[in-house]
Amino acid sequence: MNTYTLYLNSKRCIGCHGCVVHCKANKNLPVGPILCEISHEPLKSVRGVPKTEFKFRSCYHCEDPFCVTICPTGAMKKREDGIVYVETAKCIGCMACAGACPWGIPQHNPETNKAVKCDYCMDRLDAGLQPACVTKCTTHALKLVSMQEV
Amino acid sequence: MKKSIWSMCGICTVRCPIRVEVEDNTVTWLEGNQHILKGALCAKGSAGPALVADKERPQQPLIRKGGRGAGRWEAVSWEFALDYVADKLKTIIEHHGPEAIMASSRGGPFHDVVKAFTHALGSPNYTDHDSACGRNVHHASLSLFGLGRKGFIYDIKNAKHLVLFGRNILSSLRPAEVNQVMDMLDKGGKLTYVDVRQTLTGIKATNFFQVRPGTDYALALALIHEIIKAEGYDADFVEHYTSGFDELAYFVENYSAEWAAKECGIKAKDIHELVDQLIGDRPKVIFHPGWMLSRYNDSFYASRALNCLNALMGNIEVEGGLVFAKGAGDCGGKGPRSLTELSPKPAAKRADGVGEVYKQFEKGTGLFHLFYQAMATAKPYPIKGIICVRHDPFSCFPDPQAQKEALDNCDLIVSVDTHYSEFGWYADVILPESTYLERDSMIALQKGMKPRMIMRNKVIEPQADTLDLYSIIKGLATRLGLDQYFPHSTMQELWGWQLEPTGFSLTDFEKKGFVEYADKPVMYDRDKLEGKFKTPSGKIEIISQKLTEWGFPSWKPYESPAKPPKGKYRLVFGRSPLHAHSQTINNPLLNEMMPENTLWINTREAGKMGVAEGDFVDVISGDVTSVITAKLTDFIHPEAVYTVHGFGRQIPLQTRAYHAGMSDQKLMKGQLQNMDPVGGGLNLCETFVTVRKSSKNHQRKVEL
């Protein structure tokens, strides 16, 4: 059972892409891998005002992730709280995970030659903090929410 | 060992308070100060460490070897570079006097060192970039309130209605302000957005007016007309605190909503609806008078009209309105000392003519572009040396080629900057300043509803052979025998001296990273605002005594802006939330997100030219042709084409930014002195460019 998900309050999101860079800076990523995305539909006029809303996407942390099954070295793992993450020491950079993922979520880090992906900043979570994208979101539009069974 | 340090961002000039975690001289975490920003930071802020690590910024002092702009440099030591600059300055002083030297720096809290140095030399010629930014707004505010543009704080979060004319507030991105706007919207506040195109700000708007370029003043006048006609203004406030209302009422008589609708290309019904909303929301309505309003021939008057609307709303010193910016004195305290106290202001007249020829402009910083005239004509006297500190006039002002021709009359050009600037590339000497994460800065007072002292602490040691600004200036001062004006040998000593009169010490900054003079917002009694407006009459002067004295009308009769000639478009520019103008284009992380700009063209206009989305187009002005990718949109006025400012850089050592995208200011041929005669701002949106499908859209690509 997944515990968390990232929720974007699109009313507050201004499309500044801060989250993308906060994530990269926190994980010390070089130019290349991008672990979350802000996107929007083309503008449409709503009562005279051209409007659109922003959407946020990172890893879906699947219930039954193909990336974990396909990983030949067991580097791709799923924690009990549902977080799918890369154990970097075991990763050989074959990127089978990216091929298996329907959305191509895992990214190749050219500096380390390993796979890298959103892990909800689990080191920060474990230290009682919030993910980088949430902590530093320019307008506090992103939230990490705990899911409850209903 | 891990350390947590309070400091201040410096990737742009918003200067957000930050908290930085450092381990082994490396930044491991960086966030907005929790006490002010609750952690929030923009993309640029997070890209700071990438700037530090970037080898494509000057790594040591450089002295030009080849011709100016040829890009041949000799790397030298700081001793050598400072000796070299000091010797050249001495020679200029000997032959032409100290006033032949001018200096420019970023405005804001840290201009003190550079201004003090200029005065210590004996030159009155300190200036900054503001004639390409907020001068019109500043002078408009002075003429009305007797207070500059920073004299008021906008209490946006408590407002019911925020009206923005071309102020793309969410992209320009001052995080604290942006959060106020979002909080206001969350609480049901309304946003009215007026621009020639739709923006990230406009998509959040309640009311959106896509106006014909250059007609802001028309719409503002119509709002005044309709509000007066409906008697929807705060009559008590107007009666009590303003002068010249009747003249205004007479002046706007012909500027009705129906007239403006025609002029701006919008619907009169929508203007009436807006007026009804504004009257209902008064006094908690804020008309933003513009930030960077160096745009059209009448921008000064547009800003004056917007501020006048604030007065009509009676929104001064009320929650959700314009609140007087309070200083230390308003809280019974004293502010920190500044270095300019030590160096007397030189008696010589300014070379830009400000205060003499141009009495209407404030003398403090003058107007940079007017110095180019002094360089070219040696009148009123020659300018032979120029130092620009963290300021790139070639990226900032129109027509860099014309600027270079004027600069060729100088014997010394020095650039002090953290990165290569276009100006620096043409300079004789580049003195690389440490990035904001590698340097301490002076303590500064930030006026506001709760005034505070802010400071920047060095969080890591410099990664290259760079110095902080105070050390660079002190190094020059020492060599010129001006030690007494910069007596402090370390930043700690300087801070201690600054803080002496305040009664606070450095330890007071440890808790939150800043020191506040008040626990809660300080508000004046709104019934006793007499004396708070620093105009000659002490009132809000709708008809300004000073403007009258100087021979300028307080209200200029509206003139319809020129339509672009056939085949041409009005070039307008703006900002992206991902870049701080030209300063960050080469930042590895920000360049990855936004490597180049595009040209926004109205879809129908593009159709006429046979231009499709993603095509290359030529943009031509005079002898300059730029090639850029077209972006088609229905939501830009057909008379305008738009691009993000800062791109089209030509510094080979900046490999990511080199020739990426297009520079708007290089296309502003012959516009360097096209200035608003009353406001002093440059008319940066008065260039018409030819746009055509480029021959770079190849039909054939033979590969053998």
XYZ file of N, CA and C in Angstrom, chain B residues 105-281:
531
model
N 26.370 50.906 -10.356
C 26.180 49.601 -9.717
C 24.703 49.309 -9.663
N 24.362 48.107 -9.250
C 22.968 47.763 -9.007
C 22.412 48.667 -7.933
N 21.201 49.143 -8.099
C 20.571 49.893 -7.036
C 20.263 48.967 -5.873
N 19.555 49.487 -4.880
C 19.198 48.638 -3.760
C 20.157 48.781 -2.606
N 20.112 47.813 -1.695
C 20.774 48.015 -0.404
C 22.309 48.013 -0.453
N 22.897 47.536 -1.536
C 24.351 47.388 -1.504
C 25.097 48.382 -2.397
N 24.384 49.425 -2.853
C 25.053 50.383 -3.721
C 26.008 51.280 -2.945
N 25.903 51.211 -1.622
C 26.619 52.128 -0.746
C 28.132 52.165 -1.009
N 28.765 50.983 -1.138
C 30.227 50.915 -1.282
C 30.665 51.656 -2.546
N 29.944 51.422 -3.630
C 30.348 51.982 -4.920
C 30.116 53.497 -4.939
N 28.982 53.915 -4.383
C 28.681 55.342 -4.321
C 29.726 56.054 -3.442
N 30.045 55.433 -2.304
C 31.036 56.028 -1.399
C 32.382 56.151 -2.096
N 32.749 55.149 -2.871
C 34.030 55.177 -3.588
C 34.056 56.309 -4.619
N 32.962 56.451 -5.360
C 32.870 57.503 -6.377
C 33.030 58.871 -5.713
N 32.306 59.056 -4.606
C 32.408 60.329 -3.886
C 33.797 60.520 -3.298
N 34.384 59.453 -2.784
C 35.731 59.559 -2.206
C 36.738 59.992 -3.272
N 36.539 59.533 -4.498
C 37.419 59.957 -5.589
C 37.278 61.460 -5.845
N 36.112 61.987 -5.536
C 35.827 63.395 -5.818
C 34.917 63.559 -7.014
N 34.251 62.471 -7.407
C 33.360 62.536 -8.566
C 31.901 62.438 -8.123
N 31.028 63.279 -8.679
C 29.601 63.170 -8.350
C 28.909 62.124 -9.219
N 29.676 61.506 -10.121
C 29.064 60.732 -11.196
C 28.821 59.262 -10.859
N 27.978 59.052 -9.854
C 27.515 57.711 -9.535
C 26.154 57.519 -10.200
N 25.930 56.354 -10.761
C 24.641 56.109 -11.399
C 24.275 54.631 -11.306
N 23.138 54.270 -11.892
C 22.740 52.856 -11.914
C 21.914 52.567 -13.163
N 21.245 51.419 -13.184
C 20.567 50.963 -14.399
C 19.159 51.522 -14.555
N 18.721 52.359 -13.621
C 17.285 52.588 -13.478
C 16.607 53.309 -14.643
N 17.383 53.949 -15.532
C 16.684 54.597 -16.655
C 16.135 53.547 -17.618
N 16.585 52.295 -17.470
C 15.992 51.203 -18.250
C 15.046 50.390 -17.374
N 14.639 50.972 -16.246
C 13.802 50.191 -15.330
C 12.715 51.072 -14.724
N 12.907 51.508 -13.505
C 11.793 52.116 -12.779
C 11.789 53.626 -12.686
N 12.630 54.328 -13.447
C 12.706 55.789 -13.292
C 11.369 56.485 -13.504
N 10.636 56.098 -14.547
C 9.350 56.744 -14.807
C 8.418 56.594 -13.608
N 8.397 55.375 -13.065
C 7.526 55.088 -11.919
C 7.962 55.926 -10.716
N 9.278 55.988 -10.529
C 9.843 56.711 -9.394
C 9.494 58.201 -9.473
N 9.760 58.781 -10.630
C 9.495 60.210 -10.781
C 7.994 60.512 -10.755
N 7.193 59.599 -11.299
C 5.743 59.798 -11.259
C 5.268 59.815 -9.811
N 5.784 58.903 -9.028
C 5.414 58.813 -7.622
C 5.861 60.072 -6.865
N 7.096 60.520 -7.154
C 7.602 61.734 -6.502
C 6.719 62.940 -6.808
N 6.294 63.048 -8.077
C 5.530 64.230 -8.477
C 4.145 64.250 -7.846
N 3.656 63.105 -7.469
C 2.309 63.006 -6.909
C 2.341 63.002 -5.371
N 3.171 62.125 -4.819
C 3.186 61.924 -3.363
C 4.356 62.629 -2.666
N 5.372 63.034 -3.464
C 6.586 63.535 -2.827
C 7.418 62.401 -2.266
N 7.014 61.169 -2.573
C 7.740 59.977 -2.125
C 8.072 59.137 -3.349
N 9.232 58.512 -3.347
C 9.650 57.678 -4.470
C 8.869 56.382 -4.526
N 9.213 55.575 -5.524
C 8.476 54.335 -5.742
C 8.572 53.388 -4.555
N 9.636 53.529 -3.755
C 9.765 52.632 -2.609
C 9.170 53.240 -1.344
N 8.491 54.355 -1.514
C 7.884 55.015 -0.364
C 6.661 54.287 0.171
N 6.116 53.393 -0.643
C 4.934 52.634 -0.217
C 5.162 51.130 -0.338
N 4.525 50.415 0.564
C 4.476 48.958 0.516
C 3.072 48.608 0.032
N 2.946 47.635 -0.839
C 1.619 47.240 -1.294
C 1.140 46.054 -0.455
N 0.089 46.263 0.302
C -0.431 45.208 1.183
C -1.362 44.317 0.360
N -0.765 43.586 -0.561
C -1.550 42.842 -1.554
C -2.410 41.757 -0.907
N -1.841 41.058 0.076
C -2.584 39.888 0.612
C -3.932 40.278 1.222
N -4.024 41.515 1.704
C -5.283 41.952 2.308
C -6.162 42.746 1.347
N -5.713 42.854 0.096
C -6.493 43.633 -0.871
C -7.673 42.802 -1.374
N -8.676 43.515 -1.908
C -9.797 42.825 -2.540
C -9.627 42.811 -4.049
N -8.789 43.723 -4.536
C -8.656 43.834 -5.993
C -7.265 44.399 -6.315
N -6.544 43.683 -7.152
C -5.217 44.131 -7.587
C -5.282 44.385 -9.081
N -4.871 45.576 -9.495
C -4.919 45.925 -10.913
C -3.494 46.078 -11.436
N -3.163 45.300 -12.453
C -1.806 45.303 -12.986
C -1.821 45.720 -14.453
N -1.083 46.762 -14.755
C -0.910 47.201 -16.137
C 0.469 46.728 -16.606
N 0.521 45.636 -17.329
C 1.803 45.149 -17.845
C 2.773 44.715 -16.763
N 2.337 44.688 -15.524
C 3.214 44.234 -14.447
C 3.001 42.732 -14.305
N 3.864 41.965 -14.954
C 3.757 40.510 -14.968
C 4.323 39.981 -13.655
N 3.570 40.184 -12.626
C 4.068 40.061 -11.251
C 4.472 38.620 -10.903
N 3.790 37.639 -11.503
C 4.095 36.247 -11.138
C 5.332 35.721 -11.874
N 5.650 36.278 -13.022
C 6.872 35.861 -13.720
C 8.081 36.630 -13.229
N 7.861 37.898 -12.884
C 8.979 38.708 -12.387
C 9.437 38.157 -11.045
N 8.520 37.575 -10.343
C 8.808 36.636 -9.266
C 9.646 37.165 -8.109
N 8.970 37.965 -7.279
C 9.530 38.240 -5.958
C 8.712 37.322 -5.043
N 9.310 36.217 -4.555
C 8.517 35.169 -3.907
C 7.584 35.651 -2.801
N 8.029 36.579 -1.964
C 7.150 37.038 -0.880
C 5.920 37.725 -1.477
N 6.138 38.512 -2.510
C 5.046 39.246 -3.148
C 4.109 38.293 -3.890
N 4.707 37.313 -4.586
C 3.900 36.329 -5.313
C 2.979 35.583 -4.352
N 3.492 35.236 -3.191
C 2.649 34.537 -2.212
C 1.522 35.428 -1.698
N 1.801 36.728 -1.632
C 0.725 37.650 -1.244
C -0.379 37.644 -2.302
N 0.025 37.632 -3.571
C -0.971 37.621 -4.650
C -1.793 36.333 -4.570
N -1.110 35.191 -4.371
C -1.836 33.920 -4.319
C -2.753 33.863 -3.103
N -2.284 34.421 -1.969
C -3.130 34.452 -0.763
C -4.369 35.310 -1.016
N -4.143 36.446 -1.700
C -5.279 37.324 -2.000
C -6.298 36.589 -2.876
N -5.807 35.874 -3.893
C -6.717 35.140 -4.781
C -7.434 34.026 -4.019
N -6.695 33.338 -3.144
C -7.305 32.264 -2.334
C -8.462 32.792 -1.488
N -8.313 34.060 -1.054
C -9.353 34.645 -0.207
C -10.489 35.256 -1.021
N -10.443 35.040 -2.357
C -11.526 35.549 -3.195
C -11.270 36.923 -3.786
N -10.044 37.424 -3.640
C -9.705 38.728 -4.217
C -9.709 38.667 -5.744
N -9.883 39.830 -6.363
C -9.923 39.879 -7.826
C -8.602 40.402 -8.373
N -8.290 39.925 -9.568
C -7.079 40.369 -10.241
C -7.477 40.876 -11.625
N -7.093 42.111 -11.920
C -7.312 42.638 -13.267
C -5.960 42.775 -13.936
N -5.853 42.219 -15.123
C -4.558 42.235 -15.812
C -4.686 42.869 -17.191
N -3.831 43.846 -17.443
C -3.841 44.592 -18.701
C -2.487 44.416 -19.369
N -2.468 43.932 -20.584
C -1.183 43.755 -21.269
C -1.446 43.583 -22.760
N -0.374 43.586 -23.537
C -0.533 43.362 -24.979
C -0.546 41.872 -25.297
N -0.330 41.048 -24.259
C -0.318 39.599 -24.469
C -0.762 38.918 -23.180
N -1.083 37.650 -23.294
C -1.411 36.896 -22.086
C -0.114 36.372 -21.469
N -0.082 36.352 -20.132
C 1.124 35.969 -19.404
C 0.778 34.973 -18.301
N 1.816 34.511 -17.603
C 1.593 33.627 -16.453
C 0.745 34.319 -15.385
N 0.847 35.635 -15.322
C 0.031 36.383 -14.362
C -1.411 36.468 -14.848
N -1.551 36.798 -16.153
C -2.885 37.010 -16.716
C -3.769 35.781 -16.655
N -3.172 34.590 -16.660
C -4.017 33.387 -16.633
C -4.720 33.207 -15.283
N -4.281 33.964 -14.286
C -4.949 33.900 -12.973
C -5.975 35.015 -12.817
N -6.139 35.825 -13.879
C -6.925 37.055 -13.727
C -8.422 36.811 -13.710
N -9.124 37.741 -13.026
C -10.578 37.791 -13.061
C -11.015 38.547 -14.318
N -10.293 39.644 -14.576
C -10.556 40.451 -15.777
C -9.262 40.571 -16.566
N -9.347 40.368 -17.862
C -8.149 40.465 -18.705
C -8.428 41.398 -19.867
N -7.556 42.368 -20.054
C -7.699 43.297 -21.179
C -6.469 43.194 -22.062
N -6.640 42.656 -23.248
C -5.516 42.650 -24.195
C -5.607 43.941 -25.006
N -4.762 44.882 -24.667
C -4.862 46.218 -25.266
C -3.867 46.393 -26.408
N -4.175 47.386 -27.251
C -3.237 47.728 -28.305
C -1.973 48.291 -27.645
N -0.778 47.904 -28.140
C 0.452 48.366 -27.492
C 0.516 49.887 -27.394
N 0.865 50.375 -26.225
C 1.050 51.814 -26.041
C -0.204 52.554 -25.621
N -1.255 51.827 -25.236
C -2.505 52.519 -24.887
C -2.853 52.410 -23.394
N -1.906 52.033 -22.581
C -2.155 51.920 -21.136
C -2.707 53.221 -20.563
N -2.097 54.319 -21.001
C -2.489 55.629 -20.469
C -3.957 55.905 -20.790
N -4.400 55.505 -21.974
C -5.793 55.736 -22.373
C -6.747 55.021 -21.416
N -6.454 53.765 -21.129
C -7.329 52.997 -20.246
C -7.319 53.579 -18.831
N -6.137 53.988 -18.375
C -6.052 54.563 -17.023
C -6.867 55.858 -16.948
N -6.779 56.677 -17.993
C -7.545 57.929 -18.004
C -9.050 57.655 -18.004
N -9.444 56.632 -18.760
C -10.871 56.296 -18.810
C -11.364 55.812 -17.449
N -10.527 55.073 -16.740
C -10.927 54.613 -15.404
C -11.122 55.821 -14.482
N -10.203 56.779 -14.579
C -10.342 57.994 -13.769
C -11.666 58.693 -14.131
N -11.890 58.837 -15.441
C -13.108 59.500 -15.927
C -14.370 58.831 -15.359
N -14.425 57.520 -15.521
C -15.650 56.806 -15.123
C -15.835 56.788 -13.610
N -14.737 56.695 -12.884
C -14.850 56.670 -11.413
C -15.321 58.034 -10.903
N -14.787 59.087 -11.509
C -15.222 60.435 -11.101
C -16.689 60.644 -11.475
N -17.041 60.220 -12.701
C -18.410 60.398 -13.180
C -19.417 59.678 -12.267
N -19.032 58.498 -11.829
C -19.930 57.718 -10.966
C -19.837 58.157 -9.505
N -19.010 59.154 -9.250
C -18.722 59.605 -7.877
C -18.328 58.413 -7.006
N -17.507 57.576 -7.590
C -17.111 56.351 -6.902
C -15.791 56.470 -6.171
N -15.261 57.664 -6.076
C -13.971 57.852 -5.389
C -14.205 58.183 -3.920
N -13.133 58.153 -3.146
C -13.213 58.459 -1.717
C -13.172 59.979 -1.559
N -14.344 60.592 -1.522
C -14.436 62.055 -1.548
C -13.754 62.684 -0.329
N -13.891 62.051 0.837
C -13.272 62.598 2.048
C -11.761 62.648 1.906
N -11.223 61.538 1.455
C -9.777 61.451 1.327
C -9.272 62.472 0.305
N -9.966 62.529 -0.828
C -9.570 63.442 -1.893
C -9.622 64.887 -1.388
N -10.669 65.217 -0.682
C -10.854 66.554 -0.132
C -9.726 66.911 0.845
N -9.398 65.940 1.680
C -8.479 66.160 2.787
C -7.009 66.175 2.358
N -6.671 65.262 1.475
C -5.235 65.027 1.239
C -4.732 65.320 -0.172
N -5.625 65.739 -1.071
C -5.128 65.983 -2.427
C -5.379 67.428 -2.846
N -4.630 67.834 -3.857
C -4.909 69.139 -4.462
C -4.947 68.951 -5.975
N -5.791 69.693 -6.632
C -5.844 69.645 -8.101
C -6.885 68.694 -8.648
N -7.797 68.227 -7.779
C -8.802 67.256 -8.236
C -9.706 67.841 -9.330
N -10.110 69.087 -9.151
C -11.035 69.689 -10.127
C -10.393 69.777 -11.512
N -9.115 70.143 -11.538
C -8.397 70.207 -12.821
C -8.356 68.828 -13.474
N -8.175 67.808 -12.641
C -8.140 66.443 -13.175
C -9.499 66.073 -13.771
N -10.555 66.395 -13.014
C -11.908 66.071 -13.474
C -12.168 66.738 -14.829
N -11.701 67.953 -14.968
C -11.868 68.686 -16.220
C -11.023 68.033 -17.320
N -9.796 67.681 -16.964
C -8.867 67.092 -17.949
C -9.393 65.783 -18.537
N -10.019 64.947 -17.700
C -10.434 63.614 -18.183
C -11.833 63.619 -18.812
N -12.415 64.792 -18.932
C -13.795 64.882 -19.381
C -14.075 64.097 -20.679
N -13.155 64.168 -21.599
C -13.396 63.503 -22.894
C -12.922 62.051 -22.950
N -12.286 61.603 -21.871
C -11.705 60.260 -21.916
C -12.664 59.228 -21.318
N -13.733 58.956 -22.019
C -14.756 58.037 -21.499
C -14.370 56.582 -21.770
N -15.132 55.679 -21.170
C -14.913 54.244 -21.404
C -15.082 53.913 -22.886
N -16.077 54.556 -23.503
C -16.345 54.277 -24.925
C -15.152 54.720 -25.778
N -14.597 55.873 -25.422
C -13.411 56.373 -26.145
C -12.224 55.418 -25.971
N -11.987 55.019 -24.727
C -10.832 54.148 -24.447
C -11.008 52.779 -25.103
N -12.263 52.308 -25.122
C -12.523 50.991 -25.705
C -12.056 50.972 -27.161
N -12.345 52.043 -27.859
C -11.947 52.165 -29.257
C -10.422 52.257 -29.376
N -9.867 53.061 -28.510
C -8.420 53.323 -28.559
C -7.608 52.062 -28.221
N -8.084 51.319 -27.229
C -7.332 50.161 -26.733
C -7.720 48.872 -27.467
N -8.859 48.906 -28.167
C -9.300 47.677 -28.826
C -9.951 46.699 -27.861
N -10.701 47.237 -26.886
C -11.398 46.376 -25.916
C -12.868 46.799 -25.860
N -13.639 46.157 -24.990
C -15.078 46.462 -24.951
C -15.392 47.468 -23.845
N -16.215 48.475 -24.190
C -16.606 49.490 -23.204
C -17.363 48.850 -22.036
N -18.178 47.847 -22.373
C -18.956 47.143 -21.347
C -18.020 46.545 -20.272
N -16.896 46.008 -20.727
C -15.944 45.410 -19.773
C -15.294 46.476 -18.886
N -15.051 47.646 -19.462
C -14.478 48.731 -18.647
C -15.489 49.165 -17.579
N -16.742 49.300 -18.000
C -17.781 49.694 -17.028
C -17.901 48.663 -15.911
N -17.847 47.411 -16.311
C -17.948 46.335 -15.308
C -16.784 46.421 -14.316
N -15.592 46.696 -14.846
C -14.421 46.831 -13.981
C -14.600 48.007 -13.023
N -15.087 49.118 -13.538
C -15.285 50.300 -12.696
C -16.257 49.979 -11.555
N -17.343 49.270 -11.873
C -18.296 48.879 -10.823
C -17.606 48.035 -9.751
N -16.788 47.081 -10.216
C -16.070 46.225 -9.259
C -15.163 47.058 -8.363
N -14.422 47.971 -8.991
C -13.443 48.773 -8.243
C -14.131 49.621 -7.185
N -15.253 50.220 -7.565
C -15.974 51.065 -6.615
C -16.482 50.210 -5.447
N -16.924 48.996 -5.760
C -17.401 48.088 -4.718
C -16.277 47.614 -3.808
N -15.096 47.480 -4.352
C -13.983 46.920 -3.575
C -13.168 47.993 -2.835
